[in-house]
């Protein structure tokens, strides 16, 4: 069985890594059929901090194929991945293509494969924010509807798929591969010295990430958010791991003076703006933070597993289970709500999570079991 795994953007790498480990473990066990794996990197993310560093930390093998598509408009990026991947698929003739998550590379790869009548497996299927203004929502819906195997991280995702008319026999509730990565790397992350680099004390800072177009591309929105975060930073230090897209806009909109840049002074009040960190440092900072503010999808899950309160700066989430059962609270871009919820957390009234079904580090194993069967 020849399986081609596709990754392209930062949040893909921690989902692909447990799958590769599961394939290698299966092959090592000598059980039949052996699985030949081909790893393809589309090149959607290309900065060292957004890609290469994750390959090293997650012990990912060097990609067998690199498509090198880079940045561009949605159509350019999606189109380029399709054009380049199609050539690879025609040449290598895999039995199956595995795509993960909801980025442009995910949809592009699924489309290129299905048109060549190659089976597609979608890992992290069924998540819905029901907000079509998010490019990821379009990627999720379309990828799910052209996939043959839909591996879901939570039961609500199964229900979403069934409601949309996807046959039940294509849907497999396996748990969350992102959690596989987190649990596998938790100990290593806890040994990182990143708190010393920033001169921080455990529990005495908040962590911030922000990169959704709806939050960072519009001058007025971004300014309001940044000003509110600046005020919150007067109460406790905030470490802002700034995505390249956000950094460009902060400079363009003249907001850079609201941040401090001196890493060693991050323990004093204010908002420290720093480059995106690798997986392990980011995990360590998350673990020991008082709370996290983010518009990322993955961090909503990771904070739930780590039992750290999370304020999500979005109006909707495709991961409602992190709200109903986890530590997540949606605050949108309502800056008053952000401050109120942050105060509640600092006064000890933050949400506590519970262990979610199948978020146990074995999702990739379950996926392999299904594929082998
Ligand atoms: C993409 C995903 C998003 C995911 C995010 C994680 C889509 C539609 N969006 O958004 O779901 O949460 O990745 O980061 O697929 N850039 C760099 N270096 C890089 C990559 C990007 O400087 O290595 C800059 C470029 O200016 C680029 C911009 O960031 O144009 C946006 O990158 P892109 O991959 O289009 O989207 P993200 O915002 O990263």
mmCIF file with all atom_site columns, N, CA and C in Angstrom, residues 17-65:
data_model
loop_
_atom_site.group_PDB
_atom_site.id
_atom_site.type_symbol
_atom_site.label_atom_id
_atom_site.label_alt_id
_atom_site.label_comp_id
_atom_site.label_asym_id
_atom_site.label_entity_id
_atom_site.label_seq_id
_atom_site.pdbx_PDB_ins_code
_atom_site.Cartn_x
_atom_site.Cartn_y
_atom_site.Cartn_z
_atom_site.occupancy
_atom_site.B_iso_or_equiv
_atom_site.pdbx_formal_charge
_atom_site.auth_seq_id
_atom_site.auth_comp_id
_atom_site.auth_asym_id
_atom_site.auth_atom_id
_atom_site.pdbx_PDB_model_num
ATOM 1   N N  . UNK A 1 17 ? 2.906  14.341 12.015 1.00 0.00 ? 17 UNK A N  1
ATOM 2   C CA . UNK A 1 17 ? 3.965  13.636 12.742 1.00 0.00 ? 17 UNK A CA 1
ATOM 3   C C  . UNK A 1 17 ? 3.480  12.340 13.418 1.00 0.00 ? 17 UNK A C  1
ATOM 4   N N  . UNK A 1 18 ? 2.362  12.337 14.162 1.00 0.00 ? 18 UNK A N  1
ATOM 5   C CA . UNK A 1 18 ? 1.924  11.049 14.758 1.00 0.00 ? 18 UNK A CA 1
ATOM 6   C C  . UNK A 1 18 ? 1.500  10.023 13.713 1.00 0.00 ? 18 UNK A C  1
ATOM 7   N N  . UNK A 1 19 ? 1.048  10.488 12.550 1.00 0.00 ? 19 UNK A N  1
ATOM 8   C CA . UNK A 1 19 ? 0.649  9.542  11.494 1.00 0.00 ? 19 UNK A CA 1
ATOM 9   C C  . UNK A 1 19 ? 1.880  8.819  10.953 1.00 0.00 ? 19 UNK A C  1
ATOM 10  N N  . UNK A 1 20 ? 2.952  9.590  10.757 1.00 0.00 ? 20 UNK A N  1
ATOM 11  C CA . UNK A 1 20 ? 4.191  8.984  10.260 1.00 0.00 ? 20 UNK A CA 1
ATOM 12  C C  . UNK A 1 20 ? 4.716  7.982  11.282 1.00 0.00 ? 20 UNK A C  1
ATOM 13  N N  . UNK A 1 21 ? 4.658  8.357  12.553 1.00 0.00 ? 21 UNK A N  1
ATOM 14  C CA . UNK A 1 21 ? 5.132  7.437  13.601 1.00 0.00 ? 21 UNK A CA 1
ATOM 15  C C  . UNK A 1 21 ? 4.300  6.149  13.584 1.00 0.00 ? 21 UNK A C  1
ATOM 16  N N  . UNK A 1 22 ? 2.996  6.312  13.405 1.00 0.00 ? 22 UNK A N  1
ATOM 17  C CA . UNK A 1 22 ? 2.114  5.131  13.415 1.00 0.00 ? 22 UNK A CA 1
ATOM 18  C C  . UNK A 1 22 ? 2.410  4.226  12.214 1.00 0.00 ? 22 UNK A C  1
ATOM 19  N N  . UNK A 1 23 ? 2.669  4.821  11.061 1.00 0.00 ? 23 UNK A N  1
ATOM 20  C CA . UNK A 1 23 ? 2.998  4.022  9.874  1.00 0.00 ? 23 UNK A CA 1
ATOM 21  C C  . UNK A 1 23 ? 4.308  3.269  10.112 1.00 0.00 ? 23 UNK A C  1
ATOM 22  N N  . UNK A 1 24 ? 5.303  3.992  10.635 1.00 0.00 ? 24 UNK A N  1
ATOM 23  C CA . UNK A 1 24 ? 6.611  3.358  10.846 1.00 0.00 ? 24 UNK A CA 1
ATOM 24  C C  . UNK A 1 24 ? 6.511  2.231  11.869 1.00 0.00 ? 24 UNK A C  1
ATOM 25  N N  . UNK A 1 25 ? 5.702  2.456  12.909 1.00 0.00 ? 25 UNK A N  1
ATOM 26  C CA . UNK A 1 25 ? 5.528  1.418  13.929 1.00 0.00 ? 25 UNK A CA 1
ATOM 27  C C  . UNK A 1 25 ? 4.866  0.184  13.309 1.00 0.00 ? 25 UNK A C  1
ATOM 28  N N  . UNK A 1 26 ? 3.873  0.445  12.469 1.00 0.00 ? 26 UNK A N  1
ATOM 29  C CA . UNK A 1 26 ? 3.180  -0.659 11.808 1.00 0.00 ? 26 UNK A CA 1
ATOM 30  C C  . UNK A 1 26 ? 4.165  -1.456 10.945 1.00 0.00 ? 26 UNK A C  1
ATOM 31  N N  . UNK A 1 27 ? 4.961  -0.754 10.159 1.00 0.00 ? 27 UNK A N  1
ATOM 32  C CA . UNK A 1 27 ? 5.915  -1.444 9.288  1.00 0.00 ? 27 UNK A CA 1
ATOM 33  C C  . UNK A 1 27 ? 6.935  -2.233 10.102 1.00 0.00 ? 27 UNK A C  1
ATOM 34  N N  . UNK A 1 28 ? 7.372  -1.625 11.208 1.00 0.00 ? 28 UNK A N  1
ATOM 35  C CA . UNK A 1 28 ? 8.364  -2.276 12.060 1.00 0.00 ? 28 UNK A CA 1
ATOM 36  C C  . UNK A 1 28 ? 7.805  -3.564 12.655 1.00 0.00 ? 28 UNK A C  1
ATOM 37  N N  . UNK A 1 29 ? 6.505  -3.564 12.931 1.00 0.00 ? 29 UNK A N  1
ATOM 38  C CA . UNK A 1 29 ? 5.895  -4.757 13.549 1.00 0.00 ? 29 UNK A CA 1
ATOM 39  C C  . UNK A 1 29 ? 5.848  -5.924 12.560 1.00 0.00 ? 29 UNK A C  1
ATOM 40  N N  . UNK A 1 30 ? 6.044  -5.604 11.276 1.00 0.00 ? 30 UNK A N  1
ATOM 41  C CA . UNK A 1 30 ? 6.091  -6.662 10.265 1.00 0.00 ? 30 UNK A CA 1
ATOM 42  C C  . UNK A 1 30 ? 4.717  -7.138 9.826  1.00 0.00 ? 30 UNK A C  1
ATOM 43  N N  . UNK A 1 31 ? 3.684  -6.478 10.378 1.00 0.00 ? 31 UNK A N  1
ATOM 44  C CA . UNK A 1 31 ? 2.316  -6.873 10.001 1.00 0.00 ? 31 UNK A CA 1
ATOM 45  C C  . UNK A 1 31 ? 2.049  -6.498 8.543  1.00 0.00 ? 31 UNK A C  1
ATOM 46  N N  . UNK A 1 32 ? 1.277  -7.305 7.830  1.00 0.00 ? 32 UNK A N  1
ATOM 47  C CA . UNK A 1 32 ? 0.985  -7.035 6.421  1.00 0.00 ? 32 UNK A CA 1
ATOM 48  C C  . UNK A 1 32 ? -0.319 -6.260 6.304  1.00 0.00 ? 32 UNK A C  1
ATOM 49  N N  . UNK A 1 33 ? -0.564 -5.459 5.271  1.00 0.00 ? 33 UNK A N  1
ATOM 50  C CA . UNK A 1 33 ? 0.395  -5.077 4.254  1.00 0.00 ? 33 UNK A CA 1
ATOM 51  C C  . UNK A 1 33 ? 1.339  -3.999 4.764  1.00 0.00 ? 33 UNK A C  1
ATOM 52  N N  . UNK A 1 34 ? 2.578  -4.009 4.272  1.00 0.00 ? 34 UNK A N  1
ATOM 53  C CA . UNK A 1 34 ? 3.498  -2.943 4.630  1.00 0.00 ? 34 UNK A CA 1
ATOM 54  C C  . UNK A 1 34 ? 3.037  -1.661 3.931  1.00 0.00 ? 34 UNK A C  1
ATOM 55  N N  . UNK A 1 35 ? 3.266  -0.555 4.600  1.00 0.00 ? 35 UNK A N  1
ATOM 56  C CA . UNK A 1 35 ? 2.795  0.720  4.058  1.00 0.00 ? 35 UNK A CA 1
ATOM 57  C C  . UNK A 1 35 ? 3.993  1.547  3.606  1.00 0.00 ? 35 UNK A C  1
ATOM 58  N N  . UNK A 1 36 ? 4.031  1.846  2.315  1.00 0.00 ? 36 UNK A N  1
ATOM 59  C CA . UNK A 1 36 ? 5.090  2.736  1.820  1.00 0.00 ? 36 UNK A CA 1
ATOM 60  C C  . UNK A 1 36 ? 4.581  4.153  1.973  1.00 0.00 ? 36 UNK A C  1
ATOM 61  N N  . UNK A 1 37 ? 5.373  5.000  2.619  1.00 0.00 ? 37 UNK A N  1
ATOM 62  C CA . UNK A 1 37 ? 4.891  6.370  2.801  1.00 0.00 ? 37 UNK A CA 1
ATOM 63  C C  . UNK A 1 37 ? 5.729  7.373  2.016  1.00 0.00 ? 37 UNK A C  1
ATOM 64  N N  . UNK A 1 38 ? 5.023  8.342  1.452  1.00 0.00 ? 38 UNK A N  1
ATOM 65  C CA . UNK A 1 38 ? 5.694  9.431  0.739  1.00 0.00 ? 38 UNK A CA 1
ATOM 66  C C  . UNK A 1 38 ? 5.215  10.725 1.383  1.00 0.00 ? 38 UNK A C  1
ATOM 67  N N  . UNK A 1 39 ? 6.152  11.524 1.879  1.00 0.00 ? 39 UNK A N  1
ATOM 68  C CA . UNK A 1 39 ? 5.766  12.780 2.531  1.00 0.00 ? 39 UNK A CA 1
ATOM 69  C C  . UNK A 1 39 ? 5.962  13.943 1.557  1.00 0.00 ? 39 UNK A C  1
ATOM 70  N N  . UNK A 1 40 ? 4.875  14.690 1.346  1.00 0.00 ? 40 UNK A N  1
ATOM 71  C CA . UNK A 1 40 ? 4.938  15.845 0.445  1.00 0.00 ? 40 UNK A CA 1
ATOM 72  C C  . UNK A 1 40 ? 4.736  17.126 1.252  1.00 0.00 ? 40 UNK A C  1
ATOM 73  N N  . UNK A 1 41 ? 5.631  18.089 1.061  1.00 0.00 ? 41 UNK A N  1
ATOM 74  C CA . UNK A 1 41 ? 5.488  19.431 1.655  1.00 0.00 ? 41 UNK A CA 1
ATOM 75  C C  . UNK A 1 41 ? 5.117  20.368 0.507  1.00 0.00 ? 41 UNK A C  1
ATOM 76  N N  . UNK A 1 42 ? 3.985  21.047 0.654  1.00 0.00 ? 42 UNK A N  1
ATOM 77  C CA . UNK A 1 42 ? 3.581  21.920 -0.461 1.00 0.00 ? 42 UNK A CA 1
ATOM 78  C C  . UNK A 1 42 ? 4.394  23.208 -0.496 1.00 0.00 ? 42 UNK A C  1
ATOM 79  N N  . UNK A 1 43 ? 4.951  23.595 0.679  1.00 0.00 ? 43 UNK A N  1
ATOM 80  C CA . UNK A 1 43 ? 5.693  24.861 0.720  1.00 0.00 ? 43 UNK A CA 1
ATOM 81  C C  . UNK A 1 43 ? 4.808  26.064 1.010  1.00 0.00 ? 43 UNK A C  1
ATOM 82  N N  . UNK A 1 44 ? 3.558  25.823 1.437  1.00 0.00 ? 44 UNK A N  1
ATOM 83  C CA . UNK A 1 44 ? 2.688  26.970 1.788  1.00 0.00 ? 44 UNK A CA 1
ATOM 84  C C  . UNK A 1 44 ? 3.363  27.832 2.848  1.00 0.00 ? 44 UNK A C  1
ATOM 85  N N  . UNK A 1 45 ? 3.918  27.192 3.862  1.00 0.00 ? 45 UNK A N  1
ATOM 86  C CA . UNK A 1 45 ? 4.762  27.916 4.816  1.00 0.00 ? 45 UNK A CA 1
ATOM 87  C C  . UNK A 1 45 ? 6.217  27.555 4.527  1.00 0.00 ? 45 UNK A C  1
ATOM 88  N N  . UNK A 1 46 ? 7.085  28.563 4.608  1.00 0.00 ? 46 UNK A N  1
ATOM 89  C CA . UNK A 1 46 ? 8.457  28.362 4.133  1.00 0.00 ? 46 UNK A CA 1
ATOM 90  C C  . UNK A 1 46 ? 9.495  28.994 5.048  1.00 0.00 ? 46 UNK A C  1
ATOM 91  N N  . UNK A 1 47 ? 9.092  29.957 5.924  1.00 0.00 ? 47 UNK A N  1
ATOM 92  C CA . UNK A 1 47 ? 10.069 30.531 6.858  1.00 0.00 ? 47 UNK A CA 1
ATOM 93  C C  . UNK A 1 47 ? 10.593 29.414 7.763  1.00 0.00 ? 47 UNK A C  1
ATOM 94  N N  . UNK A 1 48 ? 11.843 29.551 8.189  1.00 0.00 ? 48 UNK A N  1
ATOM 95  C CA . UNK A 1 48 ? 12.430 28.550 9.095  1.00 0.00 ? 48 UNK A CA 1
ATOM 96  C C  . UNK A 1 48 ? 11.540 28.342 10.322 1.00 0.00 ? 48 UNK A C  1
ATOM 97  N N  . UNK A 1 49 ? 11.086 29.457 10.906 1.00 0.00 ? 49 UNK A N  1
ATOM 98  C CA . UNK A 1 49 ? 10.294 29.397 12.149 1.00 0.00 ? 49 UNK A CA 1
ATOM 99  C C  . UNK A 1 49 ? 8.893  28.799 11.933 1.00 0.00 ? 49 UNK A C  1
ATOM 100 N N  . UNK A 1 50 ? 8.446  28.779 10.697 1.00 0.00 ? 50 UNK A N  1
ATOM 101 C CA . UNK A 1 50 ? 7.079  28.304 10.414 1.00 0.00 ? 50 UNK A CA 1
ATOM 102 C C  . UNK A 1 50 ? 7.077  26.881 9.861  1.00 0.00 ? 50 UNK A C  1
ATOM 103 N N  . UNK A 1 51 ? 8.274  26.362 9.533  1.00 0.00 ? 51 UNK A N  1
ATOM 104 C CA . UNK A 1 51 ? 8.299  25.072 8.861  1.00 0.00 ? 51 UNK A CA 1
ATOM 105 C C  . UNK A 1 51 ? 9.465  24.190 9.320  1.00 0.00 ? 51 UNK A C  1
ATOM 106 N N  . UNK A 1 52 ? 10.668 24.521 8.882  1.00 0.00 ? 52 UNK A N  1
ATOM 107 C CA . UNK A 1 52 ? 11.853 23.685 9.156  1.00 0.00 ? 52 UNK A CA 1
ATOM 108 C C  . UNK A 1 52 ? 12.012 23.354 10.649 1.00 0.00 ? 52 UNK A C  1
ATOM 109 N N  . UNK A 1 53 ? 11.829 24.379 11.485 1.00 0.00 ? 53 UNK A N  1
ATOM 110 C CA . UNK A 1 53 ? 11.963 24.188 12.929 1.00 0.00 ? 53 UNK A CA 1
ATOM 111 C C  . UNK A 1 53 ? 10.981 23.120 13.431 1.00 0.00 ? 53 UNK A C  1
ATOM 112 N N  . UNK A 1 54 ? 9.786  23.104 12.868 1.00 0.00 ? 54 UNK A N  1
ATOM 113 C CA . UNK A 1 54 ? 8.778  22.116 13.276 1.00 0.00 ? 54 UNK A CA 1
ATOM 114 C C  . UNK A 1 54 ? 9.173  20.713 12.827 1.00 0.00 ? 54 UNK A C  1
ATOM 115 N N  . UNK A 1 55 ? 9.783  20.636 11.646 1.00 0.00 ? 55 UNK A N  1
ATOM 116 C CA . UNK A 1 55 ? 10.261 19.324 11.179 1.00 0.00 ? 55 UNK A CA 1
ATOM 117 C C  . UNK A 1 55 ? 11.289 18.772 12.154 1.00 0.00 ? 55 UNK A C  1
ATOM 118 N N  . UNK A 1 56 ? 12.199 19.649 12.608 1.00 0.00 ? 56 UNK A N  1
ATOM 119 C CA . UNK A 1 56 ? 13.237 19.183 13.536 1.00 0.00 ? 56 UNK A CA 1
ATOM 120 C C  . UNK A 1 56 ? 12.619 18.760 14.862 1.00 0.00 ? 56 UNK A C  1
ATOM 121 N N  . UNK A 1 57 ? 11.801 19.628 15.428 1.00 0.00 ? 57 UNK A N  1
ATOM 122 C CA . UNK A 1 57 ? 11.295 19.354 16.778 1.00 0.00 ? 57 UNK A CA 1
ATOM 123 C C  . UNK A 1 57 ? 10.331 18.178 16.809 1.00 0.00 ? 57 UNK A C  1
ATOM 124 N N  . UNK A 1 58 ? 9.578  18.008 15.736 1.00 0.00 ? 58 UNK A N  1
ATOM 125 C CA . UNK A 1 58 ? 8.594  16.914 15.704 1.00 0.00 ? 58 UNK A CA 1
ATOM 126 C C  . UNK A 1 58 ? 9.193  15.633 15.134 1.00 0.00 ? 58 UNK A C  1
ATOM 127 N N  . UNK A 1 59 ? 10.507 15.672 14.901 1.00 0.00 ? 59 UNK A N  1
ATOM 128 C CA . UNK A 1 59 ? 11.234 14.498 14.380 1.00 0.00 ? 59 UNK A CA 1
ATOM 129 C C  . UNK A 1 59 ? 10.609 14.000 13.082 1.00 0.00 ? 59 UNK A C  1
ATOM 130 N N  . UNK A 1 60 ? 10.203 14.941 12.257 1.00 0.00 ? 60 UNK A N  1
ATOM 131 C CA . UNK A 1 60 ? 9.622  14.557 10.962 1.00 0.00 ? 60 UNK A CA 1
ATOM 132 C C  . UNK A 1 60 ? 10.742 14.242 9.980  1.00 0.00 ? 60 UNK A C  1
ATOM 133 N N  . UNK A 1 61 ? 10.556 13.243 9.133  1.00 0.00 ? 61 UNK A N  1
ATOM 134 C CA . UNK A 1 61 ? 11.580 12.992 8.119  1.00 0.00 ? 61 UNK A CA 1
ATOM 135 C C  . UNK A 1 61 ? 11.575 14.129 7.087  1.00 0.00 ? 61 UNK A C  1
ATOM 136 N N  . UNK A 1 62 ? 12.685 14.287 6.423  1.00 0.00 ? 62 UNK A N  1
ATOM 137 C CA . UNK A 1 62 ? 12.760 15.271 5.336  1.00 0.00 ? 62 UNK A CA 1
ATOM 138 C C  . UNK A 1 62 ? 11.672 14.929 4.308  1.00 0.00 ? 62 UNK A C  1
ATOM 139 N N  . UNK A 1 63 ? 10.941 15.917 3.788  1.00 0.00 ? 63 UNK A N  1
ATOM 140 C CA . UNK A 1 63 ? 9.904  15.577 2.796  1.00 0.00 ? 63 UNK A CA 1
ATOM 141 C C  . UNK A 1 63 ? 10.518 14.877 1.586  1.00 0.00 ? 63 UNK A C  1
ATOM 142 N N  . UNK A 1 64 ? 9.823  13.867 1.069  1.00 0.00 ? 64 UNK A N  1
ATOM 143 C CA . UNK A 1 64 ? 10.295 13.187 -0.143 1.00 0.00 ? 64 UNK A CA 1
ATOM 144 C C  . UNK A 1 64 ? 10.119 14.098 -1.347 1.00 0.00 ? 64 UNK A C  1
ATOM 145 N N  . UNK A 1 65 ? 9.091  14.928 -1.277 1.00 0.00 ? 65 UNK A N  1
ATOM 146 C CA . UNK A 1 65 ? 8.812  15.853 -2.385 1.00 0.00 ? 65 UNK A CA 1
ATOM 147 C C  . UNK A 1 65 ? 8.491  17.221 -1.791 1.00 0.00 ? 65 UNK A C  1
#
